[in-house]
Structure formats: structure tokens, C-alpha cells
Short mmCIF file of C-alpha atoms in Angstrom, two decimals:
data_model
loop_
_atom_site.label_atom_id
_atom_site.label_comp_id
_atom_site.label_asym_id
_atom_site.label_seq_id
_atom_site.Cartn_x
_atom_site.Cartn_y
_atom_site.Cartn_z
CA LYS M 145 -0.05 0.01 0.06
CA ASN M 146 1.30 3.34 -1.02
CA GLU M 147 1.92 5.92 1.79
CA VAL M 148 1.85 9.62 0.56
CA GLU M 149 3.25 12.41 2.71
CA GLN M 150 3.32 16.09 2.14
CA SER M 151 5.21 18.88 3.39
CA PRO M 152 4.47 21.49 4.75
CA GLN M 153 0.99 21.06 6.12
CA ASN M 154 0.32 24.71 6.20
CA LEU M 155 2.12 27.47 4.22
CA THR M 156 1.73 31.22 4.46
CA ALA M 157 3.39 33.31 1.86
CA GLN M 158 3.43 37.03 0.71
CA GLU M 159 2.04 37.77 -2.61
CA GLY M 160 4.65 37.36 -5.33
CA GLU M 161 6.71 34.79 -3.45
CA PHE M 162 7.84 31.48 -5.05
CA ILE M 163 6.10 28.50 -3.33
CA THR M 164 7.28 24.84 -3.11
CA ILE M 165 5.11 21.97 -1.87
CA ASN M 166 6.65 18.61 -1.52
CA CYS M 167 5.31 15.18 -1.75
CA SER M 168 6.84 11.74 -1.24
CA TYR M 169 5.36 8.24 -1.65
CA SER M 170 6.63 4.78 -0.58
CA VAL M 171 5.75 2.49 -3.52
CA GLY M 172 6.72 3.01 -7.20
CA ILE M 173 4.10 4.36 -9.40
CA SER M 174 2.97 4.86 -13.07
CA ALA M 175 1.97 8.58 -12.37
CA LEU M 176 1.30 11.05 -9.66
CA HIS M 177 -1.52 13.45 -9.36
CA TRP M 178 -1.51 17.11 -8.08
CA LEU M 179 -5.08 18.36 -7.08
CA GLN M 180 -6.28 21.72 -5.77
CA GLN M 181 -9.25 21.88 -3.31
CA HIS M 182 -11.08 25.19 -3.09
CA PRO M 183 -12.17 26.61 0.08
CA GLY M 184 -15.69 25.62 -0.90
CA GLY M 185 -14.52 21.97 -1.09
CA GLY M 186 -14.50 21.50 -4.91
CA ILE M 187 -11.46 19.60 -6.24
CA VAL M 188 -9.60 20.32 -9.61
CA SER M 189 -7.04 18.23 -11.04
CA LEU M 190 -3.81 20.23 -11.74
CA PHE M 191 -1.25 17.74 -13.10
CA MET M 192 -0.88 14.08 -13.74
CA LEU M 193 2.90 13.24 -14.27
CA SER M 194 4.91 10.22 -14.73
CA SER M 195 8.33 11.78 -15.36
CA GLY M 196 10.21 14.97 -15.55
CA LYS M 197 8.18 18.36 -15.34
CA LYS M 198 5.00 19.87 -16.33
CA LYS M 199 4.20 23.48 -16.48
CA HIS M 200 0.75 25.20 -16.68
CA GLY M 201 0.79 28.86 -16.18
CA ARG M 202 2.54 29.81 -12.91
CA LEU M 203 2.33 26.29 -11.79
CA ILE M 204 5.11 23.82 -12.34
CA ALA M 205 5.19 20.13 -11.09
CA THR M 206 8.24 17.93 -11.14
CA ILE M 207 8.77 14.29 -10.34
CA ASN M 208 11.87 12.08 -9.46
CA ILE M 209 10.62 8.54 -9.86
CA GLN M 210 13.96 7.07 -8.50
CA GLU M 211 13.57 9.02 -5.21
CA LYS M 212 9.88 8.77 -5.03
CA HIS M 213 9.45 12.43 -4.80
CA SER M 214 7.48 15.27 -6.37
CA SER M 215 7.19 18.95 -5.91
CA LEU M 216 4.70 21.53 -6.84
CA HIS M 217 5.86 25.04 -7.45
CA ILE M 218 3.94 28.21 -7.75
CA THR M 219 5.76 31.22 -9.27
CA ALA M 220 4.69 34.89 -8.50
CA SER M 221 2.10 33.54 -6.00
CA HIS M 222 -1.27 35.53 -5.80
CA PRO M 223 -4.11 35.51 -3.18
CA ARG M 224 -6.36 33.58 -5.60
CA ASP M 225 -3.87 30.67 -5.28
CA SER M 226 -5.03 30.25 -1.68
CA ALA M 227 -6.27 26.70 -1.47
CA VAL M 228 -5.43 23.21 -0.25
CA TYR M 229 -2.88 21.32 -2.73
CA ILE M 230 -3.11 17.70 -2.48
CA CYS M 231 -0.78 14.94 -4.17
CA ALA M 232 -2.24 11.52 -4.77
CA ALA M 233 -0.55 8.36 -6.01
CA PRO M 234 -1.83 4.87 -6.96
CA TYR M 235 -2.77 2.78 -4.13
CA SER M 236 -0.93 -0.35 -4.95
CA GLY M 237 1.80 1.19 -7.15
CA ALA M 238 2.24 0.91 -10.90
CA GLY M 239 -0.87 -0.73 -12.48
CA SER M 240 -3.30 0.41 -9.98
CA TYR M 241 -5.44 3.48 -10.52
CA GLN M 242 -7.07 3.56 -7.12
CA LEU M 243 -5.71 6.77 -5.58
CA THR M 244 -4.33 7.22 -2.03
CA PHE M 245 -4.14 10.96 -1.09
CA GLY M 246 -1.77 12.99 0.94
CA LYS M 247 -3.32 15.27 3.80
CA GLY M 248 -2.76 18.27 1.80
CA THR M 249 -1.00 21.58 2.14
CA LYS M 250 -2.99 24.45 3.09
CA LEU M 251 -1.58 27.54 1.19
CA SER M 252 -2.63 31.15 2.27
CA VAL M 253 -1.14 33.92 0.06
CA ILE M 254 -1.38 37.35 1.77
CA PRO M 255 -1.70 40.59 -0.34
CA GLU G 247 -16.21 22.89 -20.65
CA PRO G 248 -17.94 19.63 -19.72
CA GLU G 249 -18.45 19.20 -16.02
CA VAL G 250 -19.12 16.40 -13.49
CA THR G 251 -22.41 17.18 -11.60
CA GLN G 252 -23.32 15.98 -8.37
CA THR G 253 -26.86 16.18 -6.58
CA PRO G 254 -27.90 17.04 -4.03
CA SER G 255 -25.23 19.48 -2.77
CA HIS G 256 -26.22 18.76 0.72
CA GLN G 257 -28.13 15.78 2.13
CA VAL G 258 -29.22 15.69 5.68
CA THR G 259 -30.51 12.18 6.78
CA GLN G 260 -31.50 10.38 9.99
CA MET G 261 -29.16 7.54 11.02
CA GLY G 262 -30.40 4.13 9.76
CA GLN G 263 -31.95 5.57 6.70
CA GLU G 264 -30.92 4.81 3.18
CA VAL G 265 -29.41 7.49 1.11
CA ILE G 266 -28.55 7.77 -2.67
CA LEU G 267 -25.98 10.23 -4.00
CA ARG G 268 -26.27 10.97 -7.61
CA CYS G 269 -23.55 11.83 -10.09
CA VAL G 270 -23.58 12.72 -13.93
CA PRO G 271 -20.06 12.06 -15.29
CA ILE G 272 -18.69 13.58 -18.41
CA SER G 273 -20.63 12.05 -21.32
CA ASN G 274 -17.64 10.30 -23.13
CA HIS G 275 -15.87 9.05 -19.94
CA LEU G 276 -15.67 5.49 -19.20
CA TYR G 277 -14.32 5.30 -15.81
CA PHE G 278 -16.07 6.42 -12.75
CA TYR G 279 -14.97 6.87 -8.96
CA TRP G 280 -16.46 7.82 -5.63
CA TYR G 281 -14.35 9.26 -2.82
CA ARG G 282 -15.12 10.57 0.53
CA GLN G 283 -13.61 13.19 2.85
CA ILE G 284 -14.48 13.30 6.50
CA LEU G 285 -14.37 16.90 7.75
CA GLY G 286 -10.71 17.85 8.47
CA GLN G 287 -9.32 14.59 7.11
CA LYS G 288 -7.82 13.48 3.82
CA VAL G 289 -9.70 12.30 0.75
CA GLU G 290 -10.26 8.64 0.62
CA PHE G 291 -10.90 6.25 -2.40
CA LEU G 292 -14.15 4.37 -2.16
CA VAL G 293 -14.74 2.61 -5.46
CA SER G 294 -14.03 2.52 -9.06
CA PHE G 295 -16.41 1.47 -11.70
CA TYR G 296 -15.87 0.47 -15.57
CA ASN G 297 -17.99 -1.30 -17.87
CA ASN G 298 -20.85 -1.79 -15.55
CA GLU G 299 -18.88 -3.41 -12.78
CA ILE G 300 -16.72 -2.47 -9.90
CA SER G 301 -13.00 -2.60 -10.73
CA GLU G 302 -11.47 -1.74 -7.30
CA LYS G 303 -12.78 -1.03 -4.04
CA SER G 304 -11.28 0.10 -0.50
CA GLU G 305 -11.80 -1.43 2.76
CA ILE G 306 -14.32 1.30 3.48
CA PHE G 307 -16.60 0.24 0.83
CA ASP G 308 -18.34 -2.62 2.69
CA ASP G 309 -21.73 -4.24 2.22
CA GLN G 310 -23.50 -1.07 3.30
CA PHE G 311 -22.43 0.57 0.19
CA SER G 312 -23.26 -0.13 -3.54
CA VAL G 313 -22.82 1.66 -6.78
CA GLU G 314 -24.96 1.61 -9.91
CA ARG G 315 -25.11 3.10 -13.39
CA PRO G 316 -28.83 2.64 -13.94
CA ASP G 317 -28.89 4.50 -17.27
CA GLY G 318 -26.40 5.98 -19.66
CA SER G 319 -25.64 9.19 -17.73
CA ASN G 320 -26.15 8.64 -13.92
CA PHE G 321 -23.74 6.97 -11.48
CA THR G 322 -25.12 6.52 -7.96
CA LEU G 323 -23.69 5.72 -4.52
CA LYS G 324 -26.08 4.03 -2.21
CA ILE G 325 -25.60 3.76 1.53
CA ARG G 326 -28.14 1.16 2.96
CA SER G 327 -28.34 1.97 6.56
CA THR G 328 -26.44 5.21 7.39
CA LYS G 329 -24.25 5.63 10.45
CA LEU G 330 -23.03 8.81 12.11
CA GLU G 331 -19.58 8.03 10.79
CA ASP G 332 -20.90 8.24 7.24
CA SER G 333 -21.06 11.99 7.56
CA ALA G 334 -18.57 13.36 5.09
CA MET G 335 -18.24 15.13 1.68
CA TYR G 336 -18.68 12.51 -1.14
CA PHE G 337 -16.89 13.33 -4.45
CA CYS G 338 -17.75 11.73 -7.80
CA ALA G 339 -14.95 11.63 -10.57
CA SER G 340 -14.74 10.34 -14.05
CA THR G 341 -12.04 10.02 -16.68
CA PRO G 342 -12.06 8.79 -20.43
CA PHE G 343 -9.20 6.41 -19.71
CA GLN G 344 -7.70 5.00 -16.62
CA ASP G 345 -4.33 6.84 -17.13
CA GLN G 346 -5.83 10.21 -17.68
CA PRO G 347 -6.56 12.84 -15.00
CA GLN G 348 -9.82 12.56 -13.19
CA HIS G 349 -12.46 15.17 -13.42
CA PHE G 350 -14.30 15.77 -9.96
CA GLY G 351 -17.73 17.07 -9.14
CA ASP G 352 -18.26 19.62 -6.46
CA GLY G 353 -19.21 16.95 -3.93
CA THR G 354 -22.36 16.26 -1.88
CA ARG G 355 -22.13 16.95 1.89
CA LEU G 356 -23.80 14.19 3.62
CA SER G 357 -24.82 14.90 7.33
CA ILE G 358 -26.26 12.05 9.39
CA LEU G 359 -28.17 13.00 12.45
#
């Protein structure tokens, strides 16, 4: 069973700061998911990546398969980035698509 | 952009009653999922569904739970005899293929009294 750990649990940043959220998992996987949960509770998929790096606007996700580690970066953070960021990995490793989730990182960006 | 829609947004039910949570996945998607999130806790996988049958389920998904795709559009989660600990936000998700990102609905907040 995959164990997913995220850090930090809470993060407060000033607007414009560069933000990094880390995720590690215990069992080799085919792909890792980064999700954003809005204050109202809704969940949006940000990235699904299996190697290297992906970029979408000010968000960048990287993964190191050998080290079982992924990071989510936000450049030039903005108050609208305030949300909970969650990483999720396949429960049983590669070949399983049942997701196990980290506890999330609550990001607050202050103007 | 197509969305996953869930109804109702909030359901209040007496303990012991049956409840059905409804989801309309994106129309060309083939894989469907239910998750739950107890207040203040992490999201947990319940069940995945493909080709009219369950493909994976978690330890949480016991005999009290069932899923159904009664027609071409709806995907339902039934809890037969609700318990206080079933109070949570329930999310439905869908994806066209298993190795694609999942699209989530806004969730149904279930409150058991």
C-alpha cells in the first residue's frame, strides 16, 4: 500500500513569493496527481505526471521517480492561489489506478 | 467545458436511513469513481467502476455501500443504513481512460443525524 506524505501542512506566503510543496510516496508508481481543493470544497486536477516536469501557467510540477518524490511550485504567488494542494498516488503502485491521497498543504497567500 | 455534476449538494438524513448520492459524469468518460472526505481529514478512495462493474474498492466500501449506473448518464452511490460516521463530503469523478486525469464533481455534503 502506498503511503503519501506532504510537506508542509500549512504555508503562508506573501503575494509574489515562490512557493514549493513537497510530496513523497513509498511504492513505485506509474503517475502522480496534483490536485487543488478550493475553500468551498471542490477539487480540480492540476497535473498528472509520470516523469520530468510539467508546466501550466504559473504552476510547475516535477517528479523524481527514483527518489519517489514530487514537488509543486507556484511562481509569483497570488491570493487567488490560496487553497489546499493535494498529491495523490496509485494505492498499490504501478498498475493500480485507485488513488491514495496526501493530507494536503493549506496555502494562504497574503496581499 | 463539460463538468461532472453531483446532486444534491447537501443531504441531511436520519441515522439508519438509506441515502442515494447522484452523479452525472462527463458524457464520453468510461471510468467512474467515488471518494469521500470526512471533515478535516484527507480524501479517501471508495470505489472505481468500469464497464458496468466495480473494478477496485477500498476497505471502507463494505456491504452497506453499493454503486450503480442505472442508465447511460447517471452514476449513483447508495448507503443502505447510514451511520453517524458516514457524515462526510462525497466526491464523484470520471475520466475517459484510466491513465488520464480525473475530473471531479463539486461534492455532496452528507450529514447524518
